[in-house]
Each structure stands twice: as structure tokens, then as C-alpha cells.
XYZ file of C-alpha atoms in Angstrom:
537
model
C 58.318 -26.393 -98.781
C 54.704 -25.656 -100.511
C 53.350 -28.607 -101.645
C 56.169 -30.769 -100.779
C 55.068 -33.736 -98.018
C 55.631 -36.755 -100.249
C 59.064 -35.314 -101.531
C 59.413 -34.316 -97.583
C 58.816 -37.907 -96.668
C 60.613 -39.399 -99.137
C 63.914 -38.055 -99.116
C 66.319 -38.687 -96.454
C 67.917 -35.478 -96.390
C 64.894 -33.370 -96.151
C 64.132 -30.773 -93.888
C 61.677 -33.143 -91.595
C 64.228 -35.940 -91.792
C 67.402 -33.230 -90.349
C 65.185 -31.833 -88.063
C 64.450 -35.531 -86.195
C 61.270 -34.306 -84.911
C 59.177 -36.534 -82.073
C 55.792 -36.404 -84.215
C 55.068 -35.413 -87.690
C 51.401 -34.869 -89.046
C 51.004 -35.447 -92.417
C 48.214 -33.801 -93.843
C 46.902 -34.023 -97.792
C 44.233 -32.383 -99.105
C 41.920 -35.142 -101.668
C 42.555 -32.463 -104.320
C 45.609 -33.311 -104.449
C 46.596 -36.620 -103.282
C 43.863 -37.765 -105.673
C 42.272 -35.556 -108.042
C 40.286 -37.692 -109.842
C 37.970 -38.396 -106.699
C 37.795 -35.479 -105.736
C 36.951 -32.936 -109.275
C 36.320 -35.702 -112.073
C 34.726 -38.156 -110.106
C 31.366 -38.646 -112.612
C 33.447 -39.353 -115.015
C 35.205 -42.692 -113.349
C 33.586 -45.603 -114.033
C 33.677 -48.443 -111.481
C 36.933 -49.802 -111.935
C 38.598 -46.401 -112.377
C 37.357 -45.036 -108.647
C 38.305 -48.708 -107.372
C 42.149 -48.093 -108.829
C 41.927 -44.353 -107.685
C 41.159 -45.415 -104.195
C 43.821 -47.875 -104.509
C 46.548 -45.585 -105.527
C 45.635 -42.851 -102.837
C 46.446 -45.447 -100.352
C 50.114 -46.258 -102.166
C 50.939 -42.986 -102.477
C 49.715 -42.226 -99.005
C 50.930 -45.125 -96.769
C 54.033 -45.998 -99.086
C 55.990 -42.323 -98.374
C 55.055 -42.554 -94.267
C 56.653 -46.362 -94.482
C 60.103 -45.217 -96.536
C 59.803 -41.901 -93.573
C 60.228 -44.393 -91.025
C 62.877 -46.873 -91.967
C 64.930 -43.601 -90.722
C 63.053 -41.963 -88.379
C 62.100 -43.029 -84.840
C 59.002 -39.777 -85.198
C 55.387 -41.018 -84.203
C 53.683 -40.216 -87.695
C 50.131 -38.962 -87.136
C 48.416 -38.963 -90.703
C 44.849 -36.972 -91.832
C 42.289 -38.784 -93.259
C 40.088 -36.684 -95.462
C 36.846 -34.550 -95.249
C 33.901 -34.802 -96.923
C 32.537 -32.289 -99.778
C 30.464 -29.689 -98.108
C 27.851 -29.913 -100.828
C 27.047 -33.847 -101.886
C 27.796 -34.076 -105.577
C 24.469 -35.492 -106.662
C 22.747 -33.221 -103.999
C 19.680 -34.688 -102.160
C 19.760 -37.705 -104.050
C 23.729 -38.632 -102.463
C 22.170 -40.710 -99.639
C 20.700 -43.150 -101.524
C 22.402 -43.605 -104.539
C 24.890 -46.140 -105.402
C 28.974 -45.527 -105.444
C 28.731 -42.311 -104.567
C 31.705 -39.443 -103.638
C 30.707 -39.782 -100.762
C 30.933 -43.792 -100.546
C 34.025 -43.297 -101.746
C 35.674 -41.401 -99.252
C 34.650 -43.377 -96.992
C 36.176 -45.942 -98.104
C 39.276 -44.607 -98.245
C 39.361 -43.250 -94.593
C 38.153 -46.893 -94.060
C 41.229 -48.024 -96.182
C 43.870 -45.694 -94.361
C 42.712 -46.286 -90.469
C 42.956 -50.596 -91.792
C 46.015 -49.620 -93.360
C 47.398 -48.173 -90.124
C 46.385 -50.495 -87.497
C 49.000 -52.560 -87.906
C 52.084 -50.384 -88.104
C 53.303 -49.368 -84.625
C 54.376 -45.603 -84.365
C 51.291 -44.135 -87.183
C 48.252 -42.740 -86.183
C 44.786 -41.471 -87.586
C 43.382 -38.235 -86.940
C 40.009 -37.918 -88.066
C 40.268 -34.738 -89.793
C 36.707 -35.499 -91.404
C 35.420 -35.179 -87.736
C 37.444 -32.136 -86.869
C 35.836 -30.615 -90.025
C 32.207 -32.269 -89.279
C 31.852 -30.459 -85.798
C 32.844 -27.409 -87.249
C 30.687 -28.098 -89.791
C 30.694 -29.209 -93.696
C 30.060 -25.483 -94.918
C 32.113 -23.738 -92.261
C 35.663 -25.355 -92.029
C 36.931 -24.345 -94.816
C 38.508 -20.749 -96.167
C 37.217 -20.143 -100.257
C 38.631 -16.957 -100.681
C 42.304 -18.100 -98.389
C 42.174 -21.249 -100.557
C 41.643 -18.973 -103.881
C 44.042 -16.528 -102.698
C 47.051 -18.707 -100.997
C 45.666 -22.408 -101.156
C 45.715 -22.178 -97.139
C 41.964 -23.603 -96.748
C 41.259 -23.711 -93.293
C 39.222 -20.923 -91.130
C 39.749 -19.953 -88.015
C 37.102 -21.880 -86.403
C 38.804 -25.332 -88.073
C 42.339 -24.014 -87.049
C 41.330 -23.513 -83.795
C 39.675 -27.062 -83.370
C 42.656 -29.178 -85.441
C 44.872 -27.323 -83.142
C 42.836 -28.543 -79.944
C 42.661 -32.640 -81.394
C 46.480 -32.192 -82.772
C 47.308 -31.218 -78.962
C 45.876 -34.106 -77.942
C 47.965 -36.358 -79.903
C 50.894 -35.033 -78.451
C 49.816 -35.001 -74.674
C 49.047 -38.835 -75.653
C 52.017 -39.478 -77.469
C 54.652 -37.154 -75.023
C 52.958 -36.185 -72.268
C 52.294 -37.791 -68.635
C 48.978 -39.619 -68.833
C 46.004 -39.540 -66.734
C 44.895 -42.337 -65.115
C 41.954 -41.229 -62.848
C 38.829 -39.368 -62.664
C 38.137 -37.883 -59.189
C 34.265 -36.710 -58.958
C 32.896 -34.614 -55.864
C 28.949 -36.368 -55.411
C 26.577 -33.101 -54.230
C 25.800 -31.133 -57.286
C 27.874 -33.049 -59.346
C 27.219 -36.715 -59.622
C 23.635 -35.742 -58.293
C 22.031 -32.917 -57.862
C 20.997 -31.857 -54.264
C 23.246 -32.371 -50.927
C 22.347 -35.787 -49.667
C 22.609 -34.875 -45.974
C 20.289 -31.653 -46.087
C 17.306 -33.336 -48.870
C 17.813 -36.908 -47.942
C 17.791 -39.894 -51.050
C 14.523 -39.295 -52.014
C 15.130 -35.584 -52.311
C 18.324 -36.433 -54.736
C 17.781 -34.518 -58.263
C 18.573 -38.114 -60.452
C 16.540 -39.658 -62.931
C 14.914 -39.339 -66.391
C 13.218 -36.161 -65.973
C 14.801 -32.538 -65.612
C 16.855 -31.772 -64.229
C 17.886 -35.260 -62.572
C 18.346 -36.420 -66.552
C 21.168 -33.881 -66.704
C 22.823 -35.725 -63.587
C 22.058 -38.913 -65.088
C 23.612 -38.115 -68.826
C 26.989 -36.741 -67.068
C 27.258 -40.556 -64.796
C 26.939 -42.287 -67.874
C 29.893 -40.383 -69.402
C 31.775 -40.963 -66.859
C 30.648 -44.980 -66.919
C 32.346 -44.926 -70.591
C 35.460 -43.735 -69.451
C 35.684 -46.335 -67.101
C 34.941 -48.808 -69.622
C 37.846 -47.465 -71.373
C 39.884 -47.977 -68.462
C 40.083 -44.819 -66.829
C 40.378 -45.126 -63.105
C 37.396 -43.712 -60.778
C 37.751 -42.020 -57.223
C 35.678 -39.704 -54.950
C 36.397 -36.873 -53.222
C 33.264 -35.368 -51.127
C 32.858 -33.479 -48.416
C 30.026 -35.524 -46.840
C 28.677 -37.890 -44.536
C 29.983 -41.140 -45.622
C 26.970 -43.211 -44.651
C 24.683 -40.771 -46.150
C 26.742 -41.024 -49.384
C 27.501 -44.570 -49.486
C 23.938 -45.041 -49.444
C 22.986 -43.007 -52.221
C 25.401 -44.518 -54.106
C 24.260 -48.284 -52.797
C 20.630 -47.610 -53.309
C 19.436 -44.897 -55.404
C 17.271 -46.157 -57.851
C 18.374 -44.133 -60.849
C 22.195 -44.034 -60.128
C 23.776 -44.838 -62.923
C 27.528 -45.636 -61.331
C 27.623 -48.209 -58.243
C 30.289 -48.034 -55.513
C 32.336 -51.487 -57.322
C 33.143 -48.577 -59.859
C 35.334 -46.489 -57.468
C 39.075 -47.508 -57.237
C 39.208 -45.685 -53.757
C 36.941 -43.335 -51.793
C 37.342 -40.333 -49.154
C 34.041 -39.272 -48.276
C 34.797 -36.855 -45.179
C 35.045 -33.389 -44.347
C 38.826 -32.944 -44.719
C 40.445 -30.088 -47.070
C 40.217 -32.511 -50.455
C 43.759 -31.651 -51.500
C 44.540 -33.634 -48.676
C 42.037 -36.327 -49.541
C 43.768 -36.114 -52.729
C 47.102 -37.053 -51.390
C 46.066 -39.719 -49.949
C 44.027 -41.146 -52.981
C 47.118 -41.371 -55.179
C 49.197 -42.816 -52.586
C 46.573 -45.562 -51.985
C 46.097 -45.836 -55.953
C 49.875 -45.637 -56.706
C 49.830 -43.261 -59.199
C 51.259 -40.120 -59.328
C 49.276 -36.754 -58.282
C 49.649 -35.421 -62.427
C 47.994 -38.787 -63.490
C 44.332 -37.756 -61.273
C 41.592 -35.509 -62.755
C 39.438 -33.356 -60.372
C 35.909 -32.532 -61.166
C 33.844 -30.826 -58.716
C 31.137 -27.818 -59.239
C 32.012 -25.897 -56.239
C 34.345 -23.052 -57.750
C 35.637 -22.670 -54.424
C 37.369 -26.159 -53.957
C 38.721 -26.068 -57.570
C 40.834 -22.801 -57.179
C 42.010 -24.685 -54.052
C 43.295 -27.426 -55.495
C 44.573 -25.600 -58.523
C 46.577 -23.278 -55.645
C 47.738 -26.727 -53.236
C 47.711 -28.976 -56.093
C 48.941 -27.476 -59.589
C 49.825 -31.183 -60.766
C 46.237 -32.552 -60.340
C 43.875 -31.475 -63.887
C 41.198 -29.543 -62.908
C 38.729 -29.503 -64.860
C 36.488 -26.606 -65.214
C 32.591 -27.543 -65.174
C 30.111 -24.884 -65.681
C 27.612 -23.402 -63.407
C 24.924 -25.277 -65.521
C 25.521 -29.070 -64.962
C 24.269 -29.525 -68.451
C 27.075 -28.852 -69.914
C 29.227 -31.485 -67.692
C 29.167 -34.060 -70.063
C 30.788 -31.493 -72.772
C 33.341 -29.977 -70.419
C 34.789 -33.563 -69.056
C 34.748 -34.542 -73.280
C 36.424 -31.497 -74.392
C 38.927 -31.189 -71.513
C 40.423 -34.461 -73.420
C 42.232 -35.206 -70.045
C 41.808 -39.321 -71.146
C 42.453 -39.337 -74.903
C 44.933 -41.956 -75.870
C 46.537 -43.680 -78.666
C 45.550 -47.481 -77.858
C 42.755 -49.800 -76.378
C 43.978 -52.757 -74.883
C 42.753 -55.371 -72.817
C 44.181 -54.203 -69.623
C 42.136 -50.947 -70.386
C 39.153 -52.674 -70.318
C 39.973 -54.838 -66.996
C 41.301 -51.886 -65.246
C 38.837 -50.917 -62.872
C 39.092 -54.995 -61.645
C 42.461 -54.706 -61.312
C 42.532 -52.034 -58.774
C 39.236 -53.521 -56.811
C 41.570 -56.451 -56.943
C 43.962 -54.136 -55.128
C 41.792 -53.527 -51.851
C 41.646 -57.727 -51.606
C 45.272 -57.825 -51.483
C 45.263 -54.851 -49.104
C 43.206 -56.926 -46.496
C 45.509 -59.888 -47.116
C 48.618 -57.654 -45.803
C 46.942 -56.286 -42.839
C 46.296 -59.778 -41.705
C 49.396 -61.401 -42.327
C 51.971 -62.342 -39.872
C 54.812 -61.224 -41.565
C 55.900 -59.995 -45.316
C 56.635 -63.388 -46.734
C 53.810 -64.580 -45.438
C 51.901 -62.343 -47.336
C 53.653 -62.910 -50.277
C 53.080 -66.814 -50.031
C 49.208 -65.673 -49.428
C 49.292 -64.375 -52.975
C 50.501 -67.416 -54.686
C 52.104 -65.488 -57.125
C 52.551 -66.503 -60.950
C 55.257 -64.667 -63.412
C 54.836 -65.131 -66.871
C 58.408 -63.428 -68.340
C 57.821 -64.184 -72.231
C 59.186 -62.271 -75.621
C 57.400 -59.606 -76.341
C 54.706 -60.574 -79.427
C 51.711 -58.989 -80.929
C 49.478 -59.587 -78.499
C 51.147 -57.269 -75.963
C 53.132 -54.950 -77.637
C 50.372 -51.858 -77.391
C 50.695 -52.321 -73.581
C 54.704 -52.580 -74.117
C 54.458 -49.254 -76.113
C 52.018 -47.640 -73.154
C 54.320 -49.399 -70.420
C 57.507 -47.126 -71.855
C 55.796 -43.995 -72.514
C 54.167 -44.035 -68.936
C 56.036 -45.533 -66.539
C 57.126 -43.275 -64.153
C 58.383 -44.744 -60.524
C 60.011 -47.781 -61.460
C 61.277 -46.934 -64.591
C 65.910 -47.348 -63.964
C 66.156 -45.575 -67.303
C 62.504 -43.626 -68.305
C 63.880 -44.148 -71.822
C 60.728 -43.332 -73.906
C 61.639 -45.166 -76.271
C 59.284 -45.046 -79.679
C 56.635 -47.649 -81.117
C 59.096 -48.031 -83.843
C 62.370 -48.265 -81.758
C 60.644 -50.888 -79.441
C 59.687 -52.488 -83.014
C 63.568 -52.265 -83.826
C 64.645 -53.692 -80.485
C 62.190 -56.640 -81.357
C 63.365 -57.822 -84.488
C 67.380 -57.285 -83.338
C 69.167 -60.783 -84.098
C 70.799 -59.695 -80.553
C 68.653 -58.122 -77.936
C 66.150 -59.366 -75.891
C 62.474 -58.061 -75.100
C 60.607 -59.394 -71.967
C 57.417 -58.596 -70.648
C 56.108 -59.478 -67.383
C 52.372 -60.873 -66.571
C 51.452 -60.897 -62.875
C 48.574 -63.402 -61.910
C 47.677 -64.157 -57.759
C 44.887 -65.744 -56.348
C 42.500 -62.398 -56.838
C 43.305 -61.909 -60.514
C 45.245 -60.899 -63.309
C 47.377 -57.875 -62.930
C 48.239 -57.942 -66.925
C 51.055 -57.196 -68.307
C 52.995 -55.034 -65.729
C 56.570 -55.258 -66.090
C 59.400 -54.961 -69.397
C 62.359 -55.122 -69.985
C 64.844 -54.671 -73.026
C 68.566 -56.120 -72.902
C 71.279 -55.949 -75.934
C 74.291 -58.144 -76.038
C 76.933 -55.877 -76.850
C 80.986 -56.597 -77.458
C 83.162 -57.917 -76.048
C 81.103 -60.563 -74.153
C 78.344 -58.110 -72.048
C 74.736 -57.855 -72.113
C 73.274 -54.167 -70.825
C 69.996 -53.683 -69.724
C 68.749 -50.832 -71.735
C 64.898 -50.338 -70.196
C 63.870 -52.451 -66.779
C 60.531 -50.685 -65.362
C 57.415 -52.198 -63.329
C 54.281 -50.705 -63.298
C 53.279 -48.663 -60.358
C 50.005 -51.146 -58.893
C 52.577 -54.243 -58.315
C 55.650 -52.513 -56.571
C 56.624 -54.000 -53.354
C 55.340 -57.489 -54.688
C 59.313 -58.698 -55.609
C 58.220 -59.495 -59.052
C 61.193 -57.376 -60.197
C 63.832 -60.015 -59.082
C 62.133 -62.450 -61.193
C 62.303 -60.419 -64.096
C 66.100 -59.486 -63.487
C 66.645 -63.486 -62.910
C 65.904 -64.278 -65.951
C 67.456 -61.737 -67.762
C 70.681 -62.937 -65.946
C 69.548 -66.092 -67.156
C 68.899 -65.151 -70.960
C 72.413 -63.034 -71.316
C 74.248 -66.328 -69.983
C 72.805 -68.646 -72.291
C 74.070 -66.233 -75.039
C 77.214 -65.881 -74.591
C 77.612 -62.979 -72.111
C 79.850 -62.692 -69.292
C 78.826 -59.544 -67.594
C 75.427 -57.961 -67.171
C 75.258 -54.597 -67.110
C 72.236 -52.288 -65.289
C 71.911 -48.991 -66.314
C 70.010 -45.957 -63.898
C 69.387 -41.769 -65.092
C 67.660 -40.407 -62.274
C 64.412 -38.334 -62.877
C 62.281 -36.254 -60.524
C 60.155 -39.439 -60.021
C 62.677 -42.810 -60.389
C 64.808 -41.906 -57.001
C 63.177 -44.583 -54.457
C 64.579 -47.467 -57.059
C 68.124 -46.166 -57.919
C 69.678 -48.499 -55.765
C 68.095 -51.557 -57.021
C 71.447 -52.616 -58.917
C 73.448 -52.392 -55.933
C 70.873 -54.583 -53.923
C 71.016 -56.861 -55.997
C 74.900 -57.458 -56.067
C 76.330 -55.227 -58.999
C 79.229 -53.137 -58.385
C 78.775 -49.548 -59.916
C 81.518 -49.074 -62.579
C 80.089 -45.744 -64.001
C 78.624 -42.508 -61.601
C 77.838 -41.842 -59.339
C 75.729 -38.817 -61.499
C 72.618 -38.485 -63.582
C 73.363 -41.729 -65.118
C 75.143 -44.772 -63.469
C 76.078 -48.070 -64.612
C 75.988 -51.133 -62.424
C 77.719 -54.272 -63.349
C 77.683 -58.277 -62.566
C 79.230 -61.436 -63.333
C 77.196 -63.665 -64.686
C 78.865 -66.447 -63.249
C 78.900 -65.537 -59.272
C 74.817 -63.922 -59.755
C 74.143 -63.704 -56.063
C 69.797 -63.586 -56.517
C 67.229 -65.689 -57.825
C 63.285 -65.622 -58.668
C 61.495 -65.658 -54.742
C 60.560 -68.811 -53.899
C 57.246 -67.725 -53.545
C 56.721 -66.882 -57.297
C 55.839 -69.496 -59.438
C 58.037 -68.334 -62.685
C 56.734 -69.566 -65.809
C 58.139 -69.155 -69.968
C 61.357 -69.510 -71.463
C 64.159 -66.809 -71.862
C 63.554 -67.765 -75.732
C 64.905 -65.566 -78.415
C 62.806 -62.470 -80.009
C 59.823 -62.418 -82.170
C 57.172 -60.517 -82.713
């Protein structure tokens, strides 16, 4: 209802609350949240516009918090925009305590506010409103007329950021950025001009080439995956790449290569299999409009992006496309690229060992299965709402639910770090178990990320959640599956492990075990270290 969010919040039997949505944006305008800052301000002395500050926040953060205690919703909250005209005009910038000051502070307040509640979210409608601009986002004679003060330019945007919270929060995320090189990383085609003929370096137009590989070298500081896909000589390219004096990215950036002149949705293929990621988790860019509407035809799940005959405007077409946006930043973002470079190593290893276990030995393998805690329960949260392949359940289960889970006096929430003798993995495995009546503990989520299948680091984790249900009390463990379009390959892993199937078979099975005949343990080859302790986080 008009004007109703904090009543909407508040009340359990509201509209929002019956309609159990999966997000809900909460939007105020300053005017109303907190009039004083926003038409009396002047007249607030210092203490005043400290309190009114203070009391946005309550009023703000205190409704989403009571919303959630019943709700499992993602909450996605606006902070708020700045006045188009500064208050004290020119003078605004350097003055002291300012309107301006002071809503910064307040965004400042609500994004501190919100970093440590799982399941609520910023968006920065100040931005939204700031690339529109100051003077332009908003409707005066809509606001007069209706109070609806948005234009059509800041609809349009708010709708474009507001999608990309709910591709992030709901939606299958991409992992990897697949670049052609000739007239896209570089202008000029290496094998006709040569290096030195390469357009790339601080004067136009190699500056434009230049600008768009150090966009690209963000994202993979963020953790987004890199991969090439050129029709090309490969020594010609790998050379450019190797030697080029202005090249901004160097070939330790690139996850995987295929540098030949096969069709590139078959290169493509081939790049997620190597990867292990699924074909919807790659990005294509590539200026040749010719190979995109081929991919786009072979390949519908692969996001291609659109760049523009003028490579100027790459950087803004890979930014806007928001193919990478996500919710978190967490360390195993940031070692990423490693990981998978990492991945090649071990790749070498297998080719040269004698047989499987030897390989495995090669790795010298360490598990370290420990209750999920601060420190890793962003990557928990990401590991749920991404995890395709080995996922027995692809429950997507909520920040707050996982949060919920956590702090239950009775189940049990594991995550798995992988370590071997070429690096950390991070945290690639979890798992959530609830000891239910009479005397049974059932595995509600078991998934494994997709870069450490085939490594047997799954029967570790299910050992010592065989482990964890005995000590407490349980007599049976129970394994659920629901089969998905992507899951199928790991269906079975119950039954190969000893448990009988009591429920299925169908969409959903359940697989069960005594827990005092448990036929498996942890490999001998991985060195399994923490304690099946109980919950905190």
C-alpha cells in the first residue's frame, strides 16, 4: 500500500510477508524516512543532525531485522541520493557539516550497518541517480502530481542495477571471460602486421586497446576467470602476448587457451570442459559480428556480449553487460586465477602418473572439514547458490536459512578446505546435516565445487559426517538426491557408498545407512584434519 514499507515490514501478516517473495527492495525516499535532513536541515544544530542520522538508521535497519526473523527473502535496501542543487550552493564543498556530509554519512552508516547481516544488501541508489545525473533523475511534476519521482531515464537504469541483483542473487553465475586477441585485445591481426605493427600503447588508437586490457585485468582481480578463443597462429599470438611491450595482460592471466583455427564454439566446448565449469558460466567477447551470431546460434548458453564497431566503447559494453556483478568479495575471489593455473600443475601430474592412486598420493592431499564460522560463510553462501554438478540436493538455500542452520542446537554445518602440494584450493566443499527423530541424522545439502571433482575429497567429507551423526546420538544416516538438468553424473554417490535407497527411485530419492556397519572411510591418501565439533558461527 502507498506509503506503507515500514508497516509492510513490520507486520507479519502483510502483503510482502504472505506473498514469501525471494528478494524484496526496500526503497525510502530521505523525505520521508527523515524529514528533518532532508527540508529543515539549517535549522539542526549539531547534536540534532547527529540524533537524526541516528534514528534514520533505527527506523531503517530495525523494520528489515523484525522482516527477517520470518522471512528467508534476500532484502536489498536503497541508500539515498543526493540533493540535485547543494543547499548552501557553491560554497557546499567546503563548508563544514554540510547536507551533503550528512548523507553521506548515513549511506556510510547503512552499507556498515549491513555488512554484517547475511541475506541484506546495498544498492547504491545515489549512484544509479548520479549517472543519470543530479538534475535529471528525478520527475517534479510526477512527484507533485502522484509522489512517483522517478523519470524514465532513472527507471530505466534502477531497473538495469535491480536486475542485476537478482541474476546475482538467483541466477547461474558467470565465472569466465573468453576474449578473441585481433581487434579486440589489440588492434591489428598479428599474423598479417607482425608485433611491431600491433595497434597497443599510450597513443591512439593503441590507448583504446590498452584501456579495455586493463578492464579486463580488474575483473580478474575480482576473481573472474580468463580464457582465449582466437582464430590465429598460436606462436604468433603467444608471442604477442609474451613480449609486447605495452600489453597490459600476460599469458599467467589465462585459465586456458585455444589459439587455432577451429569453429570457436567448438573451442568453447572444450574450454569449459578443461575449466570445469559449465558452458552458461563463460562470457564471449569478440569484435567480429560474424563469430558472435555463431555462437549465439551453436551456443545460446554462453553470454555474448555485444561490443561495438568502435573498440572505444569496449570498456563500457563489457561494464554495462554486468555479466560479473556479484553480491560478495572473498578471498577465494581474489586467489582465483592461482587456483586454476594451479589446475594445469596438477594436470601434468596425472598424465605422468602410473596409475590413479598414484596420482592422488602425488598430491599429498590435506582436508580441513571444520564448522562453518565467519570467516567462510560468504563462500558457504556463494558455494549453495552456485553449485551446480555436484550439488545431491541444489537446495539454494538463503544467507539467512544457512544462518538458521548455523545456530540450530541440532544440525551440523561443515565446510571443506582442499590444500596439495601446488596450493590452496579454498574452501570447496559443504555440507549441512540435521539430527532428526527418532534417532537419524539426514543430510540436507552435500555439494563439491566443480575444480576438485574426481580428487575423492567427497568421501572425506561424508566420513566425517558419519562420524559427527554417531557421536550424537544417531543411528541411521540418511542421504538425500533431486535430480536437476546438471546433478545426474553424481546421483549414485549414496549407493556407492553403501546406503540402501528407502525412498525413489524419482525426482527425489533418499538413501539410507547404519551408522554402525559404515562400510567407507577418509582415503588414505588424504591427510584429514579438524574435529566434527558442534556449530558456531
Amino acid at each position: 500500500p502507498f506509503n506503507q514499507v515500514t508497516q509492510e515490514l513490520l507486520d507479519p501478516a502483510s502483503g510482502c510477508a504472505h506473498h514469501r517473495p525471494d528478494v524484496v527492495f526496500v526503497s525510502h525516499l530521505l523525505e520521508d524516512l527523515a524529514p528533518a535532513l532532508a527540508e529543515t536541515y539549517l535549522a539542526l544544530d549539531s547534536a540534532e543532525r547527529d540524533a537524526a542520522i541516528k534514528q534514520a538508521l533505527a527506523d531503517l535497519v530495525g523494520p528489515i531485522e523484525s522482516f527477517r526473523t520470518g522471512s528467508r527473502a534476500t532484502v536489498v535496501v536503497h541508500n539515498f541520493v543526493q540533493r540535485a542543487f547543494p543547499l548552501l550552493g557553491i560554497h557546499e564543498a567546503v563548508a563544514e557539516a554540510t547536507q551533503t556530509t550528512a548523507i553521506r554519512r548515513l549511506n556510510a552508516g547503512l552499507a556498515h550497518q549491513v555488512a554484517g547481516r547475511a541475506g541484506v544488501h546495498v544498492l547504491d541508489f545515489d549512484r544509479v541517480c548520479a549517472d543519470v545525473g543530479y538534475r535529471r533523475w528525478r520527475n517534479d511534476a510526477a512527484w507533485h502530481l502522484g509522489r512517483a519521482p522517478l523519470g524514465p531515464e532513472a527507471l530505466r537504469e534502477l531497473a538495469r542495477v535491480a536486475a542485476a541483483f537478482l541474476q546475482a542473487t538467483l541466477g547461474a553465475p558467470h565465472k569466465c571471460l573468453v576474449l578473441d586477441l585481433d581487434d579486440t585485445l589489440w588492434g591489428g591481426v598479428v599474423g598479417e602486421v607482425g608485433l611491431e605493427g600491433l595497434k597497443l600503447g599510450s597513443d591512439y588508437p593503441g590507448n583504446v586497446y590498452r584501456e579495455f586490457q586493463k578492464a579486463v585485468l580488474e575483473l580478474h582481480r575480482q576473481g573472474v576467470l580468463l580464457a582465449i578463443n582466437s582464430k590465429n597462429n598460436e606462436r604468433d599470438a603467444e608471442e604477442a602476448l609474451a613480449t609486447h611491450p605495452d600489453m597490459v595482460l600476460a599469458p599467467e592471466h589465462f585459465a586456458a587457451r585455444r589459439i587455432n583455427w577451429r569453429a570457436k564454439p567448438e573451442n568453447m566446448v572444450e574450454l569449459a570442459d578443461e575449466l570445469g565449469i559449465g558452458l552458461d558460466s563463460l562470457v564471449f567477447a569478440d569484435d567480429n559480428a560474424a563469430e558472435r551470431e555463431l555462437m549465439r546460434q551453436m551456443l545460446p548458453q554462453v553470454e555474448t556480449l555485444e561490443l561495438p564497431s568502435d573498440p572505444a566503447g569496449y570498456v563500457a559494453a563489457l561494464l554495462e553487460s554486468r555479466a560479473f556483478d556479484k553480491l560478495t568479495f572473498t578471498v577465494e575471489d581474489r586467489q582465483r586465477g592461482e587456483i586454476y593455473r594451479a589446475q594445469s600443475r596438477r594436470r601434468e601430474l596425472a598424465s605422468s602418473a602410473q596409475s590413479l592412486e598414484d596420482y592422488y598420493r602425488g598430491l599429498a592431499m590435506e582436508a580441513q572439514i571444520a564448522p562453518l564460522n565467519e570467516l567462510a560463510f560468504e563462500r558457504a553462501a556463494s558455494l549453495l547458490g552456485k553449485t551446480n554438478q555436484f550439488n545431491l540436493t541444489t537446495r539454494r538455500h538463503s544467507p539467512v536459512t544457512l544462518e538458521a542452520f548455523a545456530s540450530s542446537a541440532t544440525a551440523g554445518v561443515f565446510t571443506l578446505r582442499l590444500k596439495d602440494r601446488f596450493g590452496d584450493n579454498g574452501v570447496v566443499g559443504l555440507a549441512i546435516v540435521d539430527l532428526q527423530p527418532p534417532a537419524e541424522a539426514v543430510i540436507d545439502s552435500f555439494l563439491l565445487s566443480c575444480r576438485v571433482i574426481g580428487r575423492t575429497v567427497e568421501i572425506a567429507l561424508l566420513a566425517h559426517l558419519a562420524d559427527w551423526a554417531r557421536r550424537h546420538g544417531a543411528r541411521r544416516l540418511i542421504g538425500v538426491t533431486r535430480r536437476t538438468a546438471k546433478n545426474e553424473a553424481f546421483l549414485s554417490f549414496y549407493g556407492d557408498r553403501g546406503f540402501q535407497r528407502i525412498e525413489g527411485p524419482g525426482e527425489e530419492e533418499r538413501w539410507a545407512i547404519d551408522l554402525d556397519a559404515v562400510p567407507f572411510s577418509s582415503p588414505p591418501y588424504i591427510r584429514v584434519t579438524g574435529k566434527a565439533a558442534a556449530v558456531t558461527v
